[in-house]
Amino acid sequence: MKTGVIGGGISGLLTSIRLSESGCNVYLYEEHTEVGLPEHCTGIVSKKTLKMMNAPIDECIKKEFTEIAFFNSKGESIKLKLNEPIFSIDRVCLEKKLLKIAEGLGVNVYLKTKVALVDHDRFYNFSTKKIEDFNNIVLAWGNSIQQNPPPFLHKRTSQIIGINRLIEIEGNIKEENYISVYFNHYLSPGFFSWKVPLNRGTFILGLGSLDPKKIPLSLNKFENELFGNNRIKIVKSYGGVINVSLPEAVAFPKKVIAIGDALGMSKPLSGGGIYGISKALNFDVTRINCEDVFEKIKSNIFNVLRELKKQERISRVFHNPSNQELLDETISFISKNYSIISSKAIDYDEHQNFILFPIFSPKLFLTMSLKLIRDKEYRKKLKKAIYSDLLD
Ligand SMILES: Cc1cc2nc3c(=O)[nH]c(=O)nc-3n(C[C@H](O)[C@H](O)[C@H](O)COP(=O)(O)OP(=O)(O)OC[C@H]3O[C@@H](n4cnc5c(N)ncnc54)[C@H](O)[C@@H]3O)c2cc1C
């Protein structure tokens, strides 16, 4: 079975590996001269995701974290202890490592080769200027043709653009061992901003926004608020489209599947895409042959989409700028009662589990319930968010 894979990002590489391990004859096309470049991703993944990726990529792990601090627009924060560690990974290293594995398995890799889908079993190769035929095709071209996708892929209307800035700070900087997330819609409308500490004095600052034109200025402001008194060296800036909207209903043509950003299967709250990709490609290859693997991946993709759908409503509460006061008050109130919250429900990937919070943190649930009973204004704001975002 001859399978063509368009795109040498994590989706295309990992899919090629699984297809090849199942005995398929795989042809992978990547338009850039190298995989992993240009960079766009912050590279934060959970231990569970790395396990599902099932590839020897330890050398690409930069740092481990077990806590995330959530800030409101007033600078108050709560720290959550995650139920398992998360890691900052070097995405370029990851893609290069996956490429080596794919090549080792016999995947035919064509770099610097742009291709375009012309039919459900054929695509046009811009390098050879020829049409090529395949038994199956995998679309793993990321966000590249989001505005004008083939009819079976959803056109995404609202877009979050995210930019990362790798910076080095001079001076005496405290070592940090947690990731910070800032829910401040004045700075990052429709999304949030983040700080990832790497080595001492080196940080990734990032910001997602519905208003891309304002990102450079907002990032400067963000950087200034955090490190205004220090000398800052910007090492590099990189970013791209962050997917927060899932496809409504997917009906792939018989011989085609799309995976990763090409389909829009990121976690809607954080825009993290690696979890869904790794989960869809996590199966026992020894029990499946090339005839069946395509259908297996397809059904796994549908399962992942169903799971991610459950996270969509809770994400809207966090992404809706009109909930800023609610977020501010909630974080402020909790920060006055708790310095750190630890719960089995705090999962880096399964955000739908936040609903289970009361079961795992009865004390916090009780404290919040008392606030709800006593504070009429807060109750009103929460009710509005529930009606407009959770139940709509
Ligand atoms: C700012 C930012 C931060 C992020 N942070 C995280 C994070 O911390 N954790 C996380 O899990 N996710 C994160 N993501 C999301 C994550 O980066 C993506 O979900 C993931 O990279 C998607 O992988 P992909 O292979 O589907 O697409 P891509 O990585 O975009 O790969 C697509 C590949 O296809 C190639 N291509 C496109 N068109 C063609 C063509 N016609 N012919 C040949 N090749 C083609 C491209 O050159 C590219 O190499 C972030 C995204 C952004 C923008």
Tab-separated table of C-alpha atoms and ligand atoms in Angstrom, residues 6-12 29-32 37 40-45 91 95 113-116 140-144 162-164 194 238-242 259-262 266 271-275 277 348, ligand 1:
chain	number	residue	atom	x	y	z
A	6	ILE	CA	1.882	15.851	3.170
A	7	GLY	CA	3.832	17.734	5.838
A	8	GLY	CA	6.881	16.868	7.922
A	9	GLY	CA	5.747	18.368	11.238
A	10	ILE	CA	5.074	16.185	14.250
A	11	SER	CA	1.779	14.905	12.757
A	12	GLY	CA	3.279	13.881	9.435
A	29	TYR	CA	6.768	15.389	1.595
A	30	GLU	CA	7.957	18.493	3.457
A	31	GLU	CA	8.192	21.842	1.728
A	32	HIS	CA	11.039	23.198	3.874
A	37	LEU	CA	11.772	24.816	11.034
A	40	HIS	CA	6.345	28.049	16.140
A	41	CYS	CA	5.638	26.011	19.252
A	42	THR	CA	6.419	26.549	22.969
A	43	GLY	CA	6.849	22.797	23.326
A	44	ILE	CA	5.077	22.034	26.598
A	45	VAL	CA	3.800	18.470	26.851
A	91	ARG	CA	10.544	21.007	19.032
A	95	GLU	CA	11.159	16.689	14.717
A	113	THR	CA	9.177	19.400	-1.864
A	114	LYS	CA	5.850	21.160	-1.850
A	115	VAL	CA	2.841	19.156	-2.938
A	116	ALA	CA	-0.850	19.971	-3.404
A	140	ALA	CA	-0.526	16.823	7.877
A	141	TRP	CA	0.185	20.249	6.422
A	142	GLY	CA	-0.477	22.147	9.655
A	143	ASN	CA	-2.251	25.473	9.403
A	144	SER	CA	-0.856	26.233	5.964
A	162	GLY	CA	0.601	33.180	19.323
A	163	ILE	CA	4.141	34.519	19.497
A	164	ASN	CA	6.970	33.173	21.629
A	194	TRP	CA	2.735	32.636	29.468
A	238	TYR	CA	8.639	32.712	16.621
A	239	GLY	CA	5.003	31.707	16.501
A	240	GLY	CA	1.954	31.056	14.387
A	241	VAL	CA	-1.707	30.153	14.461
A	242	ILE	CA	-2.981	28.573	17.667
A	259	ILE	CA	-4.363	14.996	11.366
A	260	GLY	CA	-2.946	17.622	13.716
A	261	ASP	CA	-3.300	21.290	12.875
A	262	ALA	CA	-4.502	20.425	9.357
A	266	SER	CA	-5.700	20.963	19.547
A	271	GLY	CA	-4.168	25.263	21.937
A	272	GLY	CA	-1.755	22.415	22.692
A	273	GLY	CA	-1.753	20.134	19.664
A	274	ILE	CA	0.781	17.456	20.529
A	275	TYR	CA	-1.516	15.640	22.981
A	277	ILE	CA	-1.769	13.901	17.711
A	348	TYR	CA	-2.517	19.112	31.946
B	1	LIG	C1	2.810	29.976	19.638
B	1	LIG	C2	2.440	28.529	19.687
B	1	LIG	C3	2.711	27.800	20.828
B	1	LIG	C4	2.348	26.455	20.902
B	1	LIG	N1	2.655	25.758	22.032
B	1	LIG	C5	2.317	24.464	22.147
B	1	LIG	C6	2.669	23.719	23.296
B	1	LIG	O1	3.300	24.229	24.214
B	1	LIG	N2	2.288	22.412	23.357
B	1	LIG	C7	1.588	21.811	22.348
B	1	LIG	O2	1.230	20.631	22.473
B	1	LIG	N3	1.266	22.493	21.228
B	1	LIG	C8	1.611	23.792	21.100
B	1	LIG	N4	1.313	24.485	19.956
B	1	LIG	C9	0.582	23.791	18.890
B	1	LIG	C10	1.519	22.867	18.131
B	1	LIG	O3	2.664	23.572	17.738
B	1	LIG	C11	0.811	22.308	16.903
B	1	LIG	O4	-0.432	21.767	17.274
B	1	LIG	C12	1.653	21.229	16.231
B	1	LIG	O5	2.907	21.723	15.856
B	1	LIG	C13	0.930	20.727	14.996
B	1	LIG	O6	1.766	19.869	14.293
B	1	LIG	P1	1.448	19.535	12.775
B	1	LIG	O7	2.453	18.550	12.354
B	1	LIG	O8	0.012	19.210	12.637
B	1	LIG	O9	1.665	20.916	12.015
B	1	LIG	P2	3.044	21.684	11.746
B	1	LIG	O10	3.957	21.538	12.900
B	1	LIG	O11	2.649	23.059	11.336
B	1	LIG	O12	3.680	20.929	10.511
B	1	LIG	C14	3.124	21.025	9.227
B	1	LIG	C15	4.247	20.807	8.240
B	1	LIG	O13	3.708	20.695	6.934
B	1	LIG	C16	4.549	21.386	6.025
B	1	LIG	N5	3.727	21.731	4.865
B	1	LIG	C17	2.670	22.568	4.827
B	1	LIG	N6	2.124	22.599	3.604
B	1	LIG	C18	2.862	21.760	2.838
B	1	LIG	C19	2.782	21.368	1.472
B	1	LIG	N7	1.837	21.843	0.662
B	1	LIG	N8	3.696	20.484	1.000
B	1	LIG	C20	4.672	19.992	1.818
B	1	LIG	N9	4.789	20.343	3.116
B	1	LIG	C21	3.891	21.204	3.630
B	1	LIG	C22	5.021	22.591	6.824
B	1	LIG	O14	6.205	23.127	6.294
B	1	LIG	C23	5.224	21.975	8.203
B	1	LIG	O15	6.524	21.485	8.385
B	1	LIG	C24	1.683	25.831	19.826
B	1	LIG	C25	1.424	26.560	18.656
B	1	LIG	C26	1.808	27.892	18.583
B	1	LIG	C27	1.540	28.669	17.334
